[in-house]
């Protein structure tokens, strides 16, 4: 019986070049489409229209008003909580302190019945309104835990 | 002088394995971090920062997103609308579609307001007012999550 000579078998070489090409193409695609997305969050407010709100507007707790006054450039000029003007470098922090003391959140999780109306000047930059909403709705303690204060926030009707 | 014969050289091949490993690791990384979901972001809008802005616990059911730019333009449905009247028309059209084609109540539809930090607060209020007139009641004011305590002026 005659055997074939197996020593002259063809040496198989794996072609790496196309695979590396594909890998780099995929990598380039992912690098270009990669976008760091910052987390976003919402402040939920419920604002029924004027017709429906008049029927259910009767509330036992008095409405708190926060007035935000703006300079002609849209910067924050003054914050007023009720009749009290909050001056200083951190008016929203003072606002938060006042709301905390008013609600007395040391004893509990806060008040959900209380409602706050934000009356802002038309040309005020939105970031200050957001600061006011932040100050009203809650705070972060030193451990990074979030505490709620007033959940019902609304904007005052536009005076035009 | 006698020159030494260097002899036959074999084909020098670099070891590609670590490079390919690295490339695959990078691909895996980018595949994990890439977000293919339809985000409602627009680069024309820079959201105001707030330390209390947290993503909603559950996603809204078919919300409508209105972007307000710092130059008082609106972006709705992928179109830039220059006037608030155009926005009102677009929203009116949307409410008619919701009423005719779905069983949803308009008051249950959430309007996500993505206002630029330099936009006018009054403009945001006007948008809310128009939505109220059309029957929308639920609004979500969107902010950018921040690690800095914004209201303490840090």
CSV table of C-alpha atoms in Angstrom, one decimal:
chain,number,residue,atom,x,y,z
A,1,UNK,CA,0.0,0.0,0.0
A,2,UNK,CA,1.3,3.4,-0.9
A,3,UNK,CA,0.8,6.4,1.3
A,4,UNK,CA,0.8,9.9,0.1
A,5,UNK,CA,3.5,12.1,1.3
A,6,UNK,CA,2.0,14.3,4.0
A,7,UNK,CA,4.9,16.5,4.6
A,8,UNK,CA,4.2,18.8,1.7
A,9,UNK,CA,0.8,19.9,3.1
A,10,UNK,CA,0.0,23.6,2.2
A,11,UNK,CA,0.6,25.9,5.1
A,12,UNK,CA,-2.7,27.7,6.0
A,13,UNK,CA,-2.3,31.4,6.9
A,14,UNK,CA,-5.2,33.2,8.4
A,15,UNK,CA,-5.7,36.5,6.6
A,16,UNK,CA,-5.9,39.1,9.4
A,17,UNK,CA,-6.0,42.2,7.3
A,18,UNK,CA,-9.7,42.3,6.4
A,19,UNK,CA,-10.7,41.5,10.0
A,20,UNK,CA,-8.5,44.3,11.3
A,21,UNK,CA,-10.0,46.6,8.7
A,22,UNK,CA,-13.5,45.8,9.8
A,23,UNK,CA,-12.5,46.2,13.4
A,24,UNK,CA,-11.1,49.6,12.9
A,25,UNK,CA,-14.0,50.7,10.8
A,26,UNK,CA,-16.4,49.7,13.6
A,27,UNK,CA,-14.2,51.5,16.0
A,28,UNK,CA,-14.2,54.7,14.0
A,29,UNK,CA,-18.0,54.4,13.7
A,30,UNK,CA,-18.5,54.1,17.5
A,31,UNK,CA,-16.0,56.8,18.3
A,32,UNK,CA,-17.8,59.2,16.0
A,33,UNK,CA,-21.2,58.4,17.3
A,34,UNK,CA,-20.2,58.5,20.9
A,35,UNK,CA,-21.8,61.3,22.8
A,36,UNK,CA,-21.7,61.8,26.5
A,37,UNK,CA,-25.3,62.4,27.5
A,38,UNK,CA,-25.7,64.3,30.6
A,39,UNK,CA,-28.5,63.1,32.8
A,40,UNK,CA,-31.6,65.2,32.7
A,41,UNK,CA,-34.4,65.5,35.2
A,42,UNK,CA,-37.9,67.0,35.4
A,43,UNK,CA,-39.8,69.1,37.8
A,44,UNK,CA,-43.4,68.1,37.4
A,45,UNK,CA,-46.0,70.7,37.7
A,46,UNK,CA,-49.7,70.4,37.2
A,47,UNK,CA,-51.4,73.5,35.8
A,48,UNK,CA,-55.0,73.0,34.8
A,49,UNK,CA,-56.5,75.7,32.6
A,50,UNK,CA,-58.2,78.6,34.2
A,51,UNK,CA,-61.7,77.3,33.7
A,52,UNK,CA,-61.2,74.0,35.4
A,53,UNK,CA,-59.0,75.4,38.2
A,54,UNK,CA,-61.6,77.9,39.4
A,55,UNK,CA,-63.8,75.1,40.6
A,56,UNK,CA,-61.1,73.3,42.5
A,57,UNK,CA,-59.1,76.3,43.6
A,58,UNK,CA,-60.4,76.3,47.1
A,59,UNK,CA,-57.6,75.2,49.3
A,60,UNK,CA,-57.2,75.2,53.1
A,61,UNK,CA,-53.5,76.2,53.0
A,62,UNK,CA,-52.7,79.8,52.0
A,63,UNK,CA,-50.9,80.2,48.7
A,64,UNK,CA,-47.3,81.3,49.1
A,65,UNK,CA,-46.0,83.7,46.5
A,66,UNK,CA,-42.4,84.0,45.3
A,67,UNK,CA,-41.7,87.1,43.2
A,68,UNK,CA,-38.7,87.2,41.0
A,69,UNK,CA,-37.8,90.6,39.7
A,70,UNK,CA,-35.4,91.0,36.8
A,71,UNK,CA,-33.0,93.7,35.5
A,72,UNK,CA,-33.6,94.9,31.9
A,73,UNK,CA,-30.8,92.4,30.9
A,74,UNK,CA,-32.8,89.5,32.4
A,75,UNK,CA,-30.5,89.0,35.4
A,76,UNK,CA,-32.0,88.5,38.8
A,77,UNK,CA,-32.6,91.8,40.6
A,78,UNK,CA,-34.7,90.7,43.7
A,79,UNK,CA,-36.4,87.7,45.2
A,80,UNK,CA,-39.4,88.3,47.4
A,81,UNK,CA,-41.1,85.7,49.4
A,82,UNK,CA,-44.5,87.0,50.4
A,83,UNK,CA,-43.8,90.5,51.6
A,84,UNK,CA,-40.2,89.8,52.6
A,85,UNK,CA,-37.4,90.7,50.3
A,86,UNK,CA,-34.5,88.2,50.3
A,87,UNK,CA,-31.3,90.0,49.8
A,88,UNK,CA,-27.7,88.8,49.8
A,89,UNK,CA,-25.6,86.7,47.6
A,90,UNK,CA,-27.7,83.5,47.9
A,91,UNK,CA,-31.4,84.6,47.9
A,92,UNK,CA,-32.6,81.2,46.8
A,93,UNK,CA,-30.9,79.6,49.6
A,94,UNK,CA,-32.6,82.0,52.0
A,95,UNK,CA,-35.9,81.2,50.2
A,96,UNK,CA,-35.3,77.5,50.8
A,97,UNK,CA,-34.5,78.1,54.5
A,98,UNK,CA,-37.7,80.1,54.9
A,99,UNK,CA,-39.8,77.5,53.3
A,100,UNK,CA,-38.2,74.8,55.4
A,101,UNK,CA,-38.9,76.7,58.6
A,102,UNK,CA,-42.4,77.4,57.4
A,103,UNK,CA,-43.2,73.8,56.6
A,104,UNK,CA,-41.2,72.4,59.5
A,105,UNK,CA,-39.7,69.6,57.5
A,106,UNK,CA,-37.6,68.6,60.5
A,107,UNK,CA,-40.5,66.8,61.9
A,108,UNK,CA,-41.6,65.1,58.7
A,109,UNK,CA,-41.1,64.6,55.1
A,110,UNK,CA,-42.6,68.0,54.2
A,111,UNK,CA,-45.9,69.3,53.1
A,112,UNK,CA,-47.6,68.2,49.9
A,113,UNK,CA,-50.7,70.4,50.6
A,114,UNK,CA,-48.8,73.7,50.4
A,115,UNK,CA,-48.8,75.4,47.1
A,116,UNK,CA,-46.3,78.0,45.9
A,117,UNK,CA,-46.9,80.4,43.0
A,118,UNK,CA,-43.9,81.9,41.2
A,119,UNK,CA,-44.5,85.3,39.8
A,120,UNK,CA,-41.5,86.1,37.6
A,121,UNK,CA,-40.8,89.0,35.4
A,122,UNK,CA,-41.2,88.3,31.7
A,123,UNK,CA,-37.6,88.8,30.7
A,124,UNK,CA,-36.0,87.0,33.6
A,125,UNK,CA,-33.6,84.3,32.5
A,126,UNK,CA,-35.1,80.9,32.9
A,127,UNK,CA,-32.2,79.6,35.0
A,128,UNK,CA,-33.3,81.8,37.9
A,129,UNK,CA,-36.9,80.4,37.7
A,130,UNK,CA,-35.4,77.0,37.7
A,131,UNK,CA,-33.3,78.0,40.8
A,132,UNK,CA,-36.5,79.1,42.5
A,133,UNK,CA,-38.3,75.9,41.6
A,134,UNK,CA,-35.3,74.0,43.0
A,135,UNK,CA,-35.4,76.0,46.2
A,136,UNK,CA,-39.1,75.5,46.6
A,137,UNK,CA,-39.4,71.8,45.8
A,138,UNK,CA,-36.7,70.3,47.9
A,139,UNK,CA,-33.1,70.2,49.1
A,140,UNK,CA,-30.2,67.9,49.3
A,141,UNK,CA,-28.7,67.1,52.6
A,142,UNK,CA,-25.0,66.7,53.3
A,143,UNK,CA,-25.2,63.0,52.6
A,144,UNK,CA,-26.6,63.7,49.1
A,145,UNK,CA,-30.0,62.5,50.0
A,146,UNK,CA,-32.9,64.4,48.4
A,147,UNK,CA,-35.7,65.7,50.6
A,148,UNK,CA,-39.0,67.1,49.3
A,149,UNK,CA,-40.5,70.3,50.4
A,150,UNK,CA,-43.4,71.7,48.3
A,151,UNK,CA,-44.5,69.6,45.5
A,152,UNK,CA,-47.2,71.9,44.1
A,153,UNK,CA,-45.6,74.7,42.2
A,154,UNK,CA,-47.2,76.9,39.6
A,155,UNK,CA,-46.5,80.0,37.7
A,156,UNK,CA,-48.6,83.1,38.2
A,157,UNK,CA,-50.7,84.1,35.1
A,158,UNK,CA,-48.9,86.4,32.8
A,159,UNK,CA,-49.8,90.0,33.4
A,160,UNK,CA,-50.1,91.3,29.8
B,1,UNK,CA,37.8,42.6,5.8
B,2,UNK,CA,35.6,39.7,6.0
B,3,UNK,CA,31.9,40.3,5.9
B,4,UNK,CA,29.9,37.8,7.8
B,5,UNK,CA,27.1,36.3,6.0
B,6,UNK,CA,23.9,37.2,7.7
B,7,UNK,CA,22.1,34.3,6.3
B,8,UNK,CA,18.6,34.1,5.1
B,9,UNK,CA,16.1,36.2,7.1
B,10,UNK,CA,12.6,34.9,7.7
B,11,UNK,CA,9.6,37.2,7.3
B,12,UNK,CA,9.3,39.3,10.4
B,13,UNK,CA,5.7,39.6,11.5
B,14,UNK,CA,4.5,41.7,14.3
B,15,UNK,CA,2.3,40.1,16.9
B,16,UNK,CA,-1.1,41.7,16.2
B,17,UNK,CA,-3.0,39.8,18.9
B,18,UNK,CA,-2.7,42.5,21.6
B,19,UNK,CA,-3.7,45.2,19.2
B,20,UNK,CA,-6.8,43.3,18.0
B,21,UNK,CA,-7.6,42.6,21.6
B,22,UNK,CA,-7.4,46.3,22.4
B,23,UNK,CA,-9.5,47.2,19.4
B,24,UNK,CA,-12.2,44.7,20.4
B,25,UNK,CA,-12.2,46.0,23.9
B,26,UNK,CA,-12.7,49.5,22.7
B,27,UNK,CA,-15.5,48.4,20.4
B,28,UNK,CA,-17.2,46.7,23.3
B,29,UNK,CA,-16.8,49.8,25.4
B,30,UNK,CA,-18.3,52.1,22.8
B,31,UNK,CA,-21.1,49.7,22.2
B,32,UNK,CA,-22.0,49.7,25.8
B,33,UNK,CA,-21.9,53.4,26.3
B,34,UNK,CA,-23.5,54.5,23.1
B,35,UNK,CA,-27.1,55.5,23.4
B,36,UNK,CA,-29.2,54.5,20.5
B,37,UNK,CA,-32.4,55.4,22.0
B,38,UNK,CA,-34.2,58.5,20.6
B,39,UNK,CA,-33.1,61.3,22.9
B,40,UNK,CA,-35.1,64.5,22.8
B,41,UNK,CA,-32.1,66.6,23.0
B,42,UNK,CA,-31.2,69.6,20.9
B,43,UNK,CA,-27.8,71.3,20.9
B,44,UNK,CA,-29.5,74.6,20.5
B,45,UNK,CA,-30.8,74.3,24.0
B,46,UNK,CA,-28.7,74.4,27.1
B,47,UNK,CA,-30.7,73.3,30.0
B,48,UNK,CA,-30.5,75.1,33.3
B,49,UNK,CA,-28.7,73.1,36.0
B,50,UNK,CA,-30.4,71.9,39.2
B,51,UNK,CA,-29.1,69.6,41.8
B,52,UNK,CA,-32.7,68.2,42.3
B,53,UNK,CA,-33.2,67.3,38.6
B,54,UNK,CA,-33.5,63.6,38.6
B,55,UNK,CA,-34.6,61.4,35.7
B,56,UNK,CA,-38.3,60.4,36.0
B,57,UNK,CA,-38.9,57.1,37.8
B,58,UNK,CA,-41.0,55.8,35.0
B,59,UNK,CA,-41.1,57.1,31.4
B,60,UNK,CA,-43.9,59.3,30.3
B,61,UNK,CA,-46.5,57.8,28.0
B,62,UNK,CA,-46.0,59.5,24.7
B,63,UNK,CA,-45.0,62.9,25.9
B,64,UNK,CA,-44.7,66.0,23.7
B,65,UNK,CA,-41.5,67.9,23.9
B,66,UNK,CA,-41.2,71.6,23.3
B,67,UNK,CA,-37.8,73.2,23.1
B,68,UNK,CA,-37.4,76.9,23.8
B,69,UNK,CA,-34.2,78.5,22.6
B,70,UNK,CA,-32.5,81.6,24.0
B,71,UNK,CA,-33.6,83.6,21.0
B,72,UNK,CA,-37.3,82.9,21.6
B,73,UNK,CA,-37.6,80.2,18.9
B,74,UNK,CA,-39.4,76.9,19.5
B,75,UNK,CA,-38.4,73.5,18.3
B,76,UNK,CA,-41.3,71.1,18.1
B,77,UNK,CA,-41.5,67.9,16.2
B,78,UNK,CA,-38.1,68.5,14.7
B,79,UNK,CA,-39.1,71.8,13.2
B,80,UNK,CA,-37.9,75.2,14.3
B,81,UNK,CA,-40.8,77.5,14.8
B,82,UNK,CA,-40.2,81.2,14.9
B,83,UNK,CA,-43.4,82.5,16.3
B,84,UNK,CA,-45.6,81.3,19.1
B,85,UNK,CA,-48.5,81.3,16.8
B,86,UNK,CA,-46.8,78.6,14.7
B,87,UNK,CA,-46.3,76.6,17.9
B,88,UNK,CA,-49.9,77.0,18.8
B,89,UNK,CA,-51.0,75.7,15.4
B,90,UNK,CA,-48.7,72.7,15.6
B,91,UNK,CA,-50.0,71.9,19.1
B,92,UNK,CA,-53.6,72.3,18.0
B,93,UNK,CA,-52.9,69.9,15.2
B,94,UNK,CA,-51.4,67.5,17.7
B,95,UNK,CA,-54.4,67.7,20.0
B,96,UNK,CA,-56.7,66.9,17.1
B,97,UNK,CA,-54.7,63.9,16.2
B,98,UNK,CA,-54.7,62.7,19.8
B,99,UNK,CA,-58.5,63.2,20.0
B,100,UNK,CA,-59.3,61.5,16.8
B,101,UNK,CA,-56.8,58.6,16.8
B,102,UNK,CA,-56.4,57.8,20.4
B,103,UNK,CA,-58.5,57.3,23.5
B,104,UNK,CA,-56.3,59.4,25.6
B,105,UNK,CA,-57.4,62.4,27.5
B,106,UNK,CA,-55.5,65.6,26.6
B,107,UNK,CA,-55.1,66.3,30.3
B,108,UNK,CA,-53.1,63.2,30.7
B,109,UNK,CA,-50.5,64.0,28.1
B,110,UNK,CA,-47.3,65.3,29.6
B,111,UNK,CA,-45.7,68.3,27.9
B,112,UNK,CA,-41.9,68.3,28.5
B,113,UNK,CA,-40.6,71.9,28.4
B,114,UNK,CA,-36.9,72.1,27.6
B,115,UNK,CA,-36.2,75.7,28.0
B,116,UNK,CA,-32.7,77.2,27.5
B,117,UNK,CA,-31.1,78.6,30.6
B,118,UNK,CA,-31.1,82.0,28.9
B,119,UNK,CA,-34.6,81.9,27.6
B,120,UNK,CA,-37.1,84.3,29.0
B,121,UNK,CA,-39.2,82.9,31.8
B,122,UNK,CA,-42.2,84.7,30.3
B,123,UNK,CA,-41.8,82.8,27.1
B,124,UNK,CA,-41.9,79.5,29.1
B,125,UNK,CA,-45.0,80.8,30.8
B,126,UNK,CA,-46.6,81.6,27.4
B,127,UNK,CA,-45.9,78.2,26.2
B,128,UNK,CA,-47.5,76.7,29.3
B,129,UNK,CA,-50.4,79.1,28.9
B,130,UNK,CA,-51.0,78.0,25.3
B,131,UNK,CA,-50.8,74.4,26.3
B,132,UNK,CA,-53.3,75.1,29.1
B,133,UNK,CA,-55.7,76.7,26.6
B,134,UNK,CA,-55.5,73.6,24.5
B,135,UNK,CA,-56.3,71.3,27.4
B,136,UNK,CA,-52.9,70.1,28.5
B,137,UNK,CA,-52.4,70.0,32.3
B,138,UNK,CA,-49.3,68.1,33.0
B,139,UNK,CA,-46.0,69.7,32.5
B,140,UNK,CA,-42.4,68.6,33.1
B,141,UNK,CA,-39.9,71.4,33.3
B,142,UNK,CA,-36.6,69.8,32.3
B,143,UNK,CA,-33.3,70.6,33.9
B,144,UNK,CA,-29.8,69.3,33.7
B,145,UNK,CA,-28.5,67.3,36.6
B,146,UNK,CA,-25.8,69.1,38.5
B,147,UNK,CA,-23.4,68.1,41.3
B,148,UNK,CA,-23.0,71.7,42.2
B,149,UNK,CA,-25.5,73.2,44.6
B,150,UNK,CA,-26.9,75.8,42.3
B,151,UNK,CA,-28.9,77.8,44.8
B,152,UNK,CA,-26.1,78.2,47.2
B,153,UNK,CA,-24.0,80.0,44.6
B,154,UNK,CA,-21.1,77.6,44.9
